[in-house]
Amino acid sequence: MTPKLRYRVLSSILLMSARLVGQNDLSIYGLNNLFQQTYVNPAYLPKSNVQVGLPVMSSVYLNAQHSGFSYGQLLGSGSSSIDPERIAKALGKRNILSVDFQTDLFSLGIKSRRTYFSVSLTEKVHTNFIYPKTLASFFLQGNGDPSTLGKRVSFDDLGFNLKAYHELAFGVSMPVTRSLRVGARFKYLMGLVNVQTKRSTLGITTDPDTYALTVDGGLLVRTAGIQQLTGPDAENDLVAYVSKPQSNSGFGIDLGVEYSLTPKLSFQGSLINLGSIRWKTDAVQYEQTNIRYTFDAVDLDDLTGDGFGTEMQARIDSLSSLLNLQEKREAYSTGLNPIFIAGTRFQLNESNAISGLVRLEWIERFVRPSLAAFYHFGINNWLGANFMYSYQNRSAVNLGGAFTVKFLPFQWYIATDNFLVALSPQLSKTAQIRTGINFVFGGKQLKKIKMPKFEKES
C-alpha cells in the first residue's frame, strides 16, 4: 500500500469518527402498548392486535454517551479554560465515547390470541472510541510534566470501532404457563462498513533533556467496506453499495422472559444482541509491529514562510519511510455488543406502576453498567407515560421519560434517557432520544364512562 493510500484510509476513519458522534434504550422500558418494547424484551406482548411501521416514520433513534468527563467537568467553574485536575478526577481507567443511530425501514406486529408475531427491517450504526486515562492526562498536562519525563506513558487499548449494517428480524412471543411468557427475535444481519481496532499497544516517552517524543508499540486494525468511502465519487458509490446486498452476513438472536409471581408483581429479563457478522467485502487487515519513531525538536526559524510546509513534509516522509504497514486481505468476524437486562415491576393499580432494572452492556471487552427506577402511568392502549431516574456512564445526573398517545390509528411516542441534556448540557454524559409514529389497530379500548341514574320525580 502506498503512503498516499494509507493516509486516505486513515483520513476516512477519522472522518467517520467525527461525523458519527451502545445502544441505551432504558426509557421505553414498560411504556404502555409500544411495539418498540420488543427491542429491549422480545417477550413483551403489546395490547394492540396489529402494528405497522413505515420507513423512518416509525422509529428514529440517536444516542451519544461518554463514560469520562462531562462538558461541565471539562471546564472549571466560571472559566473558559480547561481544568486538567477536574478532568483527571472524572476519568476512569478506560473511557468510552459511543454514538449510535438506528431507523426502522419497516415493522409489523400481529397478535393471535396470546401469541405475538413480529418482523422488522432496521438500519443500524454503532461507533465507539475507547481511550485510557493516561492518554487524556498526557495531552492535558503536557509532555513536560515531571511525573512523565523520562517514563513511558502507555496508551494500551486505544481504539476506534464502527459497525454499520442492515438487520432483518423475525420475532415471536408466547405463553408457556399462566405465569411465564417467553420471546425471541431471530436476526439476519447484512454488514455494510466495519472498522475494528483489534490490538493497540502504543506508548510515548519524553526525553528529560531534549523533550523529544518517542512513540513505540504496535497496532492492528481491520476494515471492511472502507474503499467505498475513499474514491473520487464516494457519495454515489456509498449509496449504490448500501442499496445492494453484500457478502458480509451474520446472525443474531434476542431472548426475553416475563414471569408473574402475583397478579401485581412481575419479573422481566432479556439477553439482546447475541451474534456476529462475517466481513468479506473489501476486508483488509492492517498491522504495524515494532513501531519506534522519535519526533525531535523543531527550530522555530524553520517554521516561518514556506519553511513550515517543507518541514512538515520532511517529517511525514521520514515517518513514512519507517512504517512497514503489513496489509493482508482476509475475511474476519466481529461480535455484536451483547446487552443483559433484568427488572421487576409492581402494579399499584390499573393505571399506575413502579419498576426498576439493571442493564449491562459489553463493548469491546468492557462492561458498561446502568441502573434505573421508573414510575409508569397508562390508560388502556391509548395513553402511556414513564418517568425515570438512572445511573449510567458513571453519572447519577440522569432524569428521563417517555410518552405515547394514540389517536385513531396513529400512535405517536417520544422517549429520552436524559432530558437534562437540554436543560444542563454541562452536567450530562448521556444524550439519547427515540421517537416515531406507529399505526396500531384493535386491542383493548377505553372503558365507557357510566353516567349516574336519577329517579323520576313523583
GROMACS .gro file of C-alpha atoms in nm:
model
  458
    1MET     CA    1   0.000   0.000   0.000
    2THR     CA    2   0.136   0.340  -0.098
    3PRO     CA    3   0.178   0.612   0.169
    4LYS     CA    4  -0.085   0.824  -0.011
    5LEU     CA    5  -0.344   0.545   0.006
    6ARG     CA    6  -0.259   0.479   0.371
    7TYR     CA    7  -0.332   0.842   0.453
    8ARG     CA    8  -0.664   0.824   0.263
    9VAL     CA    9  -0.771   0.519   0.463
   10LEU     CA   10  -0.670   0.687   0.789
   11SER     CA   11  -0.849   1.009   0.690
   12SER     CA   12  -1.168   0.816   0.612
   13ILE     CA   13  -1.162   0.651   0.954
   14LEU     CA   14  -1.109   0.984   1.129
   15LEU     CA   15  -1.383   1.147   0.919
   16MET     CA   16  -1.635   0.882   1.019
   17SER     CA   17  -1.544   0.914   1.385
   18ALA     CA   18  -1.602   1.289   1.368
   19ARG     CA   19  -1.938   1.261   1.193
   20LEU     CA   20  -2.091   0.969   1.374
   21VAL     CA   21  -2.100   1.102   1.716
   22GLY     CA   22  -2.409   0.128   2.273
   23GLN     CA   23  -2.738   0.146   2.245
   24ASN     CA   24  -2.919   0.265   2.555
   25ASP     CA   25  -3.295   0.237   2.544
   26LEU     CA   26  -3.393   0.249   2.911
   27SER     CA   27  -3.678   0.498   2.882
   28ILE     CA   28  -3.910   0.281   2.669
   29TYR     CA   29  -3.898   0.002   2.927
   30GLY     CA   30  -4.254  -0.063   3.046
   31LEU     CA   31  -4.407   0.206   2.824
   32ASN     CA   32  -4.775   0.138   2.764
   33ASN     CA   33  -4.863  -0.058   2.446
   34LEU     CA   34  -4.548   0.019   2.244
   35PHE     CA   35  -4.424  -0.222   1.976
   36GLN     CA   36  -4.064  -0.097   2.011
   37GLN     CA   37  -4.053  -0.251   2.360
   38THR     CA   38  -3.989  -0.583   2.186
   39TYR     CA   39  -3.643  -0.441   2.102
   40VAL     CA   40  -3.549  -0.449   2.472
   41ASN     CA   41  -3.754  -0.757   2.570
   42PRO     CA   42  -3.883  -0.994   2.296
   43ALA     CA   43  -4.129  -1.149   2.544
   44TYR     CA   44  -4.333  -0.827   2.563
   45LEU     CA   45  -4.697  -0.854   2.448
   46PRO     CA   46  -4.847  -0.526   2.316
   47LYS     CA   47  -5.218  -0.468   2.376
   48SER     CA   48  -5.295  -0.378   2.014
   49ASN     CA   49  -5.378  -0.656   1.769
   50VAL     CA   50  -5.185  -0.511   1.475
   51GLN     CA   51  -4.898  -0.261   1.450
   52VAL     CA   52  -4.747  -0.127   1.127
   53GLY     CA   53  -4.435   0.087   1.098
   54LEU     CA   54  -4.341   0.277   0.781
   55PRO     CA   55  -3.985   0.371   0.670
   56VAL     CA   56  -3.812   0.615   0.908
   57MET     CA   57  -4.151   0.742   1.027
   58SER     CA   58  -4.200   0.468   1.287
   59SER     CA   59  -3.865   0.486   1.467
   60VAL     CA   60  -3.561   0.712   1.469
   61TYR     CA   61  -3.301   0.657   1.741
   62LEU     CA   62  -2.998   0.872   1.831
   63ASN     CA   63  -2.765   0.813   2.123
   64ALA     CA   64  -2.439   0.973   2.238
   65GLN     CA   65  -2.265   0.871   2.560
   66HIS     CA   66  -1.934   0.937   2.731
   67SER     CA   67  -1.823   0.747   3.039
   68GLY     CA   68  -1.547   1.000   3.107
   69PHE     CA   69  -1.594   1.372   3.177
   70SER     CA   70  -1.896   1.587   3.103
   71TYR     CA   71  -1.880   1.927   2.937
   72GLY     CA   72  -1.901   2.094   3.281
   73GLN     CA   73  -1.612   1.882   3.408
   74LEU     CA   74  -1.404   1.971   3.104
   75LEU     CA   75  -1.407   2.339   3.204
   76GLY     CA   76  -1.367   2.468   3.556
   77SER     CA   77  -1.647   2.663   3.723
   78GLY     CA   78  -1.678   3.014   3.585
   79SER     CA   79  -1.386   2.966   3.345
   80SER     CA   80  -1.345   2.910   2.972
   81SER     CA   81  -1.015   2.726   3.014
   82ILE     CA   82  -0.970   2.351   3.050
   83ASP     CA   83  -0.923   2.227   3.408
   84PRO     CA   84  -0.688   1.921   3.394
   85GLU     CA   85  -0.736   1.833   3.762
   86ARG     CA   86  -1.113   1.825   3.732
   87ILE     CA   87  -1.092   1.605   3.422
   88ALA     CA   88  -0.849   1.363   3.586
   89LYS     CA   89  -1.096   1.305   3.870
   90ALA     CA   90  -1.380   1.237   3.625
   91LEU     CA   91  -1.195   0.984   3.410
   92GLY     CA   92  -1.193   0.610   3.463
   93LYS     CA   93  -0.901   0.380   3.387
   94ARG     CA   94  -1.061   0.320   3.046
   95ASN     CA   95  -1.323   0.551   2.894
   96ILE     CA   96  -1.575   0.503   2.616
   97LEU     CA   97  -1.728   0.763   2.384
   98SER     CA   98  -2.005   0.599   2.181
   99VAL     CA   99  -2.253   0.726   1.925
  100ASP     CA  100  -2.537   0.516   1.778
  101PHE     CA  101  -2.800   0.571   1.510
  102GLN     CA  102  -3.093   0.348   1.415
  103THR     CA  103  -3.402   0.379   1.199
  104ASP     CA  104  -3.670   0.128   1.104
  105LEU     CA  105  -3.739   0.077   0.734
  106PHE     CA  106  -4.040  -0.142   0.808
  107SER     CA  107  -4.204  -0.317   1.103
  108LEU     CA  108  -4.512  -0.531   1.152
  109GLY     CA  109  -4.660  -0.691   1.462
  110ILE     CA  110  -4.963  -0.920   1.474
  111LYS     CA  111  -5.129  -1.070   1.783
  112SER     CA  112  -5.312  -1.401   1.762
  113ARG     CA  113  -5.476  -1.462   2.096
  114ARG     CA  114  -5.184  -1.468   2.341
  115THR     CA  115  -4.909  -1.517   2.079
  116TYR     CA  116  -4.739  -1.222   1.912
  117PHE     CA  117  -4.551  -1.232   1.580
  118SER     CA  118  -4.330  -0.951   1.452
  119VAL     CA  119  -4.096  -0.863   1.168
  120SER     CA  120  -3.873  -0.557   1.125
  121LEU     CA  121  -3.601  -0.422   0.898
  122THR     CA  122  -3.366  -0.176   1.068
  123GLU     CA  123  -3.061   0.028   0.969
  124LYS     CA  124  -2.802   0.037   1.249
  125VAL     CA  125  -2.477   0.228   1.300
  126HIS     CA  126  -2.272   0.173   1.617
  127THR     CA  127  -1.949   0.361   1.690
  128ASN     CA  128  -1.723   0.384   1.992
  129PHE     CA  129  -1.390   0.542   2.075
  130ILE     CA  130  -1.205   0.378   2.366
  131TYR     CA  131  -0.917   0.557   2.531
  132PRO     CA  132  -0.717   0.516   2.855
  133LYS     CA  133  -0.696   0.782   3.124
  134THR     CA  134  -0.323   0.811   3.057
  135LEU     CA  135  -0.389   0.947   2.705
  136ALA     CA  136  -0.607   1.235   2.827
  137SER     CA  137  -0.375   1.313   3.117
  138PHE     CA  138  -0.070   1.326   2.890
  139PHE     CA  139  -0.223   1.577   2.649
  140LEU     CA  140  -0.377   1.788   2.924
  141GLN     CA  141  -0.065   1.808   3.142
  142GLY     CA  142   0.178   1.825   2.852
  143ASN     CA  143   0.494   1.627   2.791
  144GLY     CA  144   0.691   1.847   3.029
  145ASP     CA  145   0.509   1.727   3.340
  146PRO     CA  146   0.767   1.597   3.597
  147SER     CA  147   0.560   1.281   3.656
  148THR     CA  148   0.610   1.163   3.295
  149LEU     CA  149   0.955   1.293   3.196
  150GLY     CA  150   1.178   1.001   3.102
  151LYS     CA  151   0.898   0.748   3.161
  152ARG     CA  152   0.694   0.555   2.907
  153VAL     CA  153   0.326   0.651   2.914
  154SER     CA  154   0.113   0.357   2.799
  155PHE     CA  155  -0.182   0.409   2.564
  156ASP     CA  156  -0.290   0.043   2.561
  157ASP     CA  157  -0.645  -0.034   2.441
  158LEU     CA  158  -0.671   0.291   2.245
  159GLY     CA  159  -0.904   0.231   1.952
  160PHE     CA  160  -1.195   0.331   1.730
  161ASN     CA  161  -1.467   0.084   1.626
  162LEU     CA  162  -1.755   0.113   1.379
  163LYS     CA  163  -2.028  -0.126   1.267
  164ALA     CA  164  -2.294  -0.035   1.009
  165TYR     CA  165  -2.541  -0.300   0.896
  166HIS     CA  166  -2.898  -0.392   0.799
  167GLU     CA  167  -3.093  -0.605   1.050
  168LEU     CA  168  -3.387  -0.821   0.938
  169ALA     CA  169  -3.560  -0.964   1.248
  170PHE     CA  170  -3.843  -1.215   1.299
  171GLY     CA  171  -3.991  -1.230   1.650
  172VAL     CA  172  -4.235  -1.443   1.845
  173SER     CA  173  -4.369  -1.404   2.199
  174MET     CA  174  -4.583  -1.675   2.359
  175PRO     CA  175  -4.707  -1.800   2.696
  176VAL     CA  176  -4.559  -2.116   2.847
  177THR     CA  177  -4.778  -2.120   3.156
  178ARG     CA  178  -5.028  -1.877   3.305
  179SER     CA  179  -4.737  -1.705   3.485
  180LEU     CA  180  -4.448  -1.745   3.238
  181ARG     CA  181  -4.404  -1.584   2.898
  182VAL     CA  182  -4.102  -1.619   2.668
  183GLY     CA  183  -3.996  -1.449   2.346
  184ALA     CA  184  -3.720  -1.445   2.087
  185ARG     CA  185  -3.614  -1.236   1.787
  186PHE     CA  186  -3.412  -1.414   1.520
  187LYS     CA  187  -3.198  -1.171   1.322
  188TYR     CA  188  -3.028  -1.190   0.984
  189LEU     CA  189  -2.751  -0.929   0.965
  190MET     CA  190  -2.620  -0.772   0.644
  191GLY     CA  191  -2.293  -0.588   0.706
  192LEU     CA  192  -2.206  -0.263   0.526
  193VAL     CA  193  -1.899  -0.099   0.682
  194ASN     CA  194  -1.670  -0.201   0.965
  195VAL     CA  195  -1.363  -0.065   1.139
  196GLN     CA  196  -1.220  -0.262   1.430
  197THR     CA  197  -0.912  -0.185   1.636
  198LYS     CA  198  -0.815  -0.540   1.719
  199ARG     CA  199  -0.495  -0.457   1.906
  200SER     CA  200  -0.326  -0.139   2.025
  201THR     CA  201  -0.008  -0.128   2.237
  202LEU     CA  202   0.110   0.225   2.170
  203GLY     CA  203   0.313   0.432   2.415
  204ILE     CA  204   0.512   0.756   2.428
  205THR     CA  205   0.826   0.867   2.610
  206THR     CA  206   0.957   1.222   2.661
  207ASP     CA  207   1.334   1.270   2.676
  208PRO     CA  208   1.409   1.460   3.002
  209ASP     CA  209   1.690   1.661   2.838
  210THR     CA  210   1.575   1.739   2.483
  211TYR     CA  211   1.197   1.685   2.530
  212ALA     CA  212   1.195   1.480   2.211
  213LEU     CA  213   0.896   1.242   2.188
  214THR     CA  214   0.944   0.875   2.107
  215VAL     CA  215   0.640   0.671   2.002
  216ASP     CA  216   0.661   0.292   2.020
  217GLY     CA  217   0.437  -0.014   2.021
  218GLY     CA  218   0.211  -0.187   1.770
  219LEU     CA  219  -0.128  -0.157   1.605
  220LEU     CA  220  -0.369  -0.397   1.433
  221VAL     CA  221  -0.675  -0.255   1.256
  222ARG     CA  222  -0.928  -0.448   1.044
  223THR     CA  223  -1.164  -0.283   0.797
  224ALA     CA  224  -1.436  -0.382   0.550
  225GLY     CA  225  -1.624  -0.164   0.300
  226ILE     CA  226  -1.399   0.138   0.361
  227GLN     CA  227  -1.297   0.155  -0.006
  228GLN     CA  228  -1.648   0.280  -0.084
  229LEU     CA  229  -1.569   0.595   0.116
  230THR     CA  230  -1.229   0.680  -0.031
  231GLY     CA  231  -1.294   0.706  -0.406
  232PRO     CA  232  -1.341   1.030  -0.604
  233ASP     CA  233  -1.717   0.964  -0.628
  234ALA     CA  234  -1.754   0.837  -0.272
  235GLU     CA  235  -2.107   0.968  -0.211
  236ASN     CA  236  -2.261   0.793  -0.513
  237ASP     CA  237  -2.051   0.481  -0.456
  238LEU     CA  238  -2.172   0.459  -0.096
  239VAL     CA  239  -2.540   0.493  -0.195
  240ALA     CA  240  -2.504   0.212  -0.450
  241TYR     CA  241  -2.310   0.000  -0.201
  242VAL     CA  242  -2.572   0.035   0.074
  243SER     CA  243  -2.866  -0.034  -0.157
  244LYS     CA  244  -2.742  -0.371  -0.284
  245PRO     CA  245  -2.680  -0.693  -0.085
  246GLN     CA  246  -2.320  -0.756   0.021
  247SER     CA  247  -2.132  -1.073   0.108
  248ASN     CA  248  -2.097  -0.961   0.472
  249SER     CA  249  -2.357  -1.160   0.663
  250GLY     CA  250  -2.426  -1.287   1.011
  251PHE     CA  251  -2.690  -1.400   1.253
  252GLY     CA  252  -2.810  -1.279   1.591
  253ILE     CA  253  -3.076  -1.352   1.848
  254ASP     CA  254  -3.257  -1.165   2.126
  255LEU     CA  255  -3.412  -1.363   2.411
  256GLY     CA  256  -3.668  -1.245   2.666
  257VAL     CA  257  -3.878  -1.372   2.956
  258GLU     CA  258  -4.159  -1.235   3.176
  259TYR     CA  259  -4.274  -1.407   3.495
  260SER     CA  260  -4.569  -1.304   3.711
  261LEU     CA  261  -4.518  -1.401   4.073
  262THR     CA  262  -4.851  -1.247   4.176
  263PRO     CA  263  -5.115  -1.050   3.980
  264LYS     CA  264  -4.929  -0.732   4.079
  265LEU     CA  265  -4.562  -0.838   4.099
  266SER     CA  266  -4.368  -0.950   3.792
  267PHE     CA  267  -4.009  -1.003   3.681
  268GLN     CA  268  -3.852  -0.948   3.338
  269GLY     CA  269  -3.521  -1.044   3.184
  270SER     CA  270  -3.361  -1.031   2.840
  271LEU     CA  271  -3.039  -1.101   2.652
  272ILE     CA  272  -3.004  -0.875   2.348
  273ASN     CA  273  -2.756  -0.875   2.059
  274LEU     CA  274  -2.613  -1.224   2.079
  275GLY     CA  275  -2.445  -1.287   1.744
  276SER     CA  276  -2.176  -1.183   1.497
  277ILE     CA  277  -2.110  -1.067   1.139
  278ARG     CA  278  -1.862  -1.224   0.896
  279TRP     CA  279  -1.693  -0.947   0.694
  280LYS     CA  280  -1.579  -1.039   0.341
  281THR     CA  281  -1.633  -0.738   0.113
  282ASP     CA  282  -1.302  -0.549   0.078
  283ALA     CA  283  -1.191  -0.699   0.411
  284VAL     CA  284  -0.836  -0.581   0.487
  285GLN     CA  285  -0.614  -0.619   0.792
  286TYR     CA  286  -0.352  -0.351   0.858
  287GLU     CA  287  -0.080  -0.437   1.108
  288GLN     CA  288   0.221  -0.240   1.225
  289THR     CA  289   0.461  -0.402   1.472
  290ASN     CA  290   0.766  -0.264   1.649
  291ILE     CA  291   0.682   0.100   1.590
  292ARG     CA  292   0.956   0.332   1.710
  293TYR     CA  293   0.978   0.690   1.591
  294THR     CA  294   1.129   0.998   1.758
  295PHE     CA  295   0.992   1.347   1.700
  296ASP     CA  296   1.291   1.577   1.750
  297ALA     CA  297   1.264   1.942   1.844
  298VAL     CA  298   1.192   2.189   1.562
  299ASP     CA  299   1.377   2.514   1.510
  300LEU     CA  300   1.119   2.794   1.509
  301ASP     CA  301   1.307   2.967   1.226
  302ASP     CA  302   1.224   2.667   1.006
  303LEU     CA  303   0.852   2.725   1.056
  304THR     CA  304   0.835   3.072   0.903
  305GLY     CA  305   0.714   3.133   0.550
  306ASP     CA  306   0.746   2.834   0.318
  307GLY     CA  307   0.958   2.661   0.578
  308PHE     CA  308   0.653   2.525   0.762
  309GLY     CA  309   0.532   2.320   0.465
  310THR     CA  310   0.883   2.198   0.388
  311GLU     CA  311   0.945   2.095   0.747
  312MET     CA  312   0.612   1.913   0.780
  313GLN     CA  313   0.665   1.726   0.451
  314ALA     CA  314   1.011   1.620   0.566
  315ARG     CA  315   0.863   1.483   0.890
  316ILE     CA  316   0.591   1.293   0.702
  317ASP     CA  317   0.843   1.147   0.459
  318SER     CA  318   1.066   1.040   0.747
  319LEU     CA  319   0.778   0.874   0.931
  320SER     CA  320   0.652   0.708   0.611
  321SER     CA  321   0.994   0.556   0.543
  322LEU     CA  322   0.999   0.394   0.888
  323LEU     CA  323   0.648   0.249   0.872
  324ASN     CA  324   0.619  -0.106   0.750
  325LEU     CA  325   0.244  -0.145   0.743
  326GLN     CA  326   0.156  -0.506   0.665
  327GLU     CA  327  -0.159  -0.545   0.459
  328LYS     CA  328  -0.348  -0.874   0.449
  329ARG     CA  329  -0.675  -0.935   0.267
  330GLU     CA  330  -0.879  -1.193   0.454
  331ALA     CA  331  -1.229  -1.231   0.596
  332TYR     CA  332  -1.288  -1.184   0.969
  333SER     CA  333  -1.573  -1.182   1.221
  334THR     CA  334  -1.689  -0.926   1.475
  335GLY     CA  335  -1.941  -0.977   1.752
  336LEU     CA  336  -2.233  -0.753   1.838
  337ASN     CA  337  -2.249  -0.564   2.167
  338PRO     CA  338  -2.442  -0.803   2.398
  339ILE     CA  339  -2.684  -0.649   2.649
  340PHE     CA  340  -2.830  -0.808   2.964
  341ILE     CA  341  -3.139  -0.653   3.126
  342ALA     CA  342  -3.314  -0.769   3.444
  343GLY     CA  343  -3.604  -0.587   3.606
  344THR     CA  344  -3.907  -0.608   3.830
  345ARG     CA  345  -4.245  -0.432   3.816
  346PHE     CA  346  -4.511  -0.373   4.080
  347GLN     CA  347  -4.859  -0.274   3.964
  348LEU     CA  348  -5.004  -0.027   4.216
  349ASN     CA  349  -5.346  -0.021   4.048
  350GLU     CA  350  -5.493  -0.042   3.699
  351SER     CA  351  -5.322   0.276   3.579
  352ASN     CA  352  -5.008   0.313   3.793
  353ALA     CA  353  -4.696   0.104   3.845
  354ILE     CA  354  -4.334   0.129   3.963
  355SER     CA  355  -4.037  -0.071   3.841
  356GLY     CA  356  -3.658  -0.097   3.843
  357LEU     CA  357  -3.392  -0.258   3.628
  358VAL     CA  358  -3.022  -0.326   3.592
  359ARG     CA  359  -2.858  -0.320   3.249
  360LEU     CA  360  -2.513  -0.443   3.145
  361GLU     CA  361  -2.366  -0.381   2.800
  362TRP     CA  362  -2.043  -0.539   2.673
  363ILE     CA  363  -1.842  -0.310   2.443
  364GLU     CA  364  -1.513  -0.447   2.307
  365ARG     CA  365  -1.429  -0.643   2.625
  366PHE     CA  366  -1.550  -0.366   2.857
  367VAL     CA  367  -1.874  -0.366   3.057
  368ARG     CA  368  -2.095  -0.056   3.082
  369PRO     CA  369  -2.350  -0.083   3.369
  370SER     CA  370  -2.675   0.112   3.417
  371LEU     CA  371  -2.940   0.122   3.691
  372ALA     CA  372  -3.287   0.275   3.659
  373ALA     CA  373  -3.606   0.330   3.859
  374PHE     CA  374  -3.945   0.409   3.696
  375TYR     CA  375  -4.291   0.537   3.764
  376HIS     CA  376  -4.542   0.427   3.498
  377PHE     CA  377  -4.882   0.568   3.413
  378GLY     CA  378  -5.113   0.425   3.149
  379ILE     CA  379  -5.476   0.421   3.040
  380ASN     CA  380  -5.565   0.113   2.838
  381ASN     CA  381  -5.394   0.123   2.496
  382TRP     CA  382  -5.422   0.493   2.411
  383LEU     CA  383  -5.210   0.679   2.669
  384GLY     CA  384  -4.888   0.596   2.850
  385ALA     CA  385  -4.606   0.777   3.029
  386ASN     CA  386  -4.281   0.688   3.206
  387PHE     CA  387  -4.072   0.893   3.445
  388MET     CA  388  -3.723   0.759   3.502
  389TYR     CA  389  -3.417   0.821   3.719
  390SER     CA  390  -3.100   0.637   3.621
  391TYR     CA  391  -2.734   0.589   3.693
  392GLN     CA  392  -2.531   0.540   3.375
  393ASN     CA  393  -2.191   0.634   3.232
  394ARG     CA  394  -2.059   0.678   3.586
  395SER     CA  395  -2.308   0.963   3.635
  396ALA     CA  396  -2.610   0.992   3.865
  397VAL     CA  397  -2.738   1.308   3.693
  398ASN     CA  398  -2.993   1.147   3.459
  399LEU     CA  399  -3.367   1.212   3.450
  400GLY     CA  400  -3.556   1.062   3.160
  401GLY     CA  401  -3.905   0.982   3.048
  402ALA     CA  402  -4.129   0.864   2.769
  403PHE     CA  403  -4.475   0.945   2.642
  404THR     CA  404  -4.712   0.777   2.398
  405VAL     CA  405  -5.059   0.874   2.281
  406LYS     CA  406  -5.296   0.709   2.033
  407PHE     CA  407  -5.544   0.898   1.818
  408LEU     CA  408  -5.745   0.691   1.570
  409PRO     CA  409  -5.488   0.452   1.414
  410PHE     CA  410  -5.191   0.682   1.484
  411GLN     CA  411  -4.968   0.623   1.786
  412TRP     CA  412  -4.702   0.886   1.849
  413TYR     CA  413  -4.427   0.829   2.104
  414ILE     CA  414  -4.113   1.003   2.222
  415ALA     CA  415  -3.860   0.876   2.474
  416THR     CA  416  -3.531   1.001   2.616
  417ASP     CA  417  -3.298   0.861   2.879
  418ASN     CA  418  -3.191   1.208   2.989
  419PHE     CA  419  -3.387   1.526   2.917
  420LEU     CA  420  -3.147   1.718   3.146
  421VAL     CA  421  -2.909   1.741   2.849
  422ALA     CA  422  -3.141   2.009   2.706
  423LEU     CA  423  -3.153   2.199   3.037
  424SER     CA  424  -2.799   2.149   3.171
  425PRO     CA  425  -2.570   2.010   2.898
  426GLN     CA  426  -2.265   2.087   3.112
  427LEU     CA  427  -2.374   1.818   3.362
  428SER     CA  428  -2.472   1.546   3.116
  429LYS     CA  429  -2.280   1.247   2.987
  430THR     CA  430  -2.579   1.097   2.804
  431ALA     CA  431  -2.789   1.235   2.518
  432GLN     CA  432  -3.047   0.993   2.377
  433ILE     CA  433  -3.382   1.005   2.202
  434ARG     CA  434  -3.618   0.766   2.022
  435THR     CA  435  -3.933   0.888   1.851
  436GLY     CA  436  -4.178   0.783   1.582
  437ILE     CA  437  -4.536   0.722   1.472
  438ASN     CA  438  -4.686   0.372   1.453
  439PHE     CA  439  -5.015   0.261   1.304
  440VAL     CA  440  -5.198   0.045   1.559
  441PHE     CA  441  -5.529  -0.136   1.529
  442GLY     CA  442  -5.751  -0.332   1.767
  443GLY     CA  443  -5.688  -0.424   2.126
  444LYS     CA  444  -5.845  -0.314   2.449
  445GLN     CA  445  -6.038   0.011   2.415
  446LEU     CA  446  -6.113   0.283   2.665
  447LYS     CA  447  -6.388   0.181   2.905
  448LYS     CA  448  -6.719   0.362   2.868
  449ILE     CA  449  -6.793   0.615   3.137
  450LYS     CA  450  -7.103   0.514   3.329
  451MET     CA  451  -7.339   0.805   3.389
  452PRO     CA  452  -7.533   0.817   3.717
  453LYS     CA  453  -7.903   0.731   3.704
  454PHE     CA  454  -8.159   0.971   3.851
  455GLU     CA  455  -8.504   0.864   3.973
  456LYS     CA  456  -8.802   1.040   3.825
  457GLU     CA  457  -8.977   1.284   4.046
  458SER     CA  458  -9.316   1.162   4.167
   0.00000   0.00000   0.00000
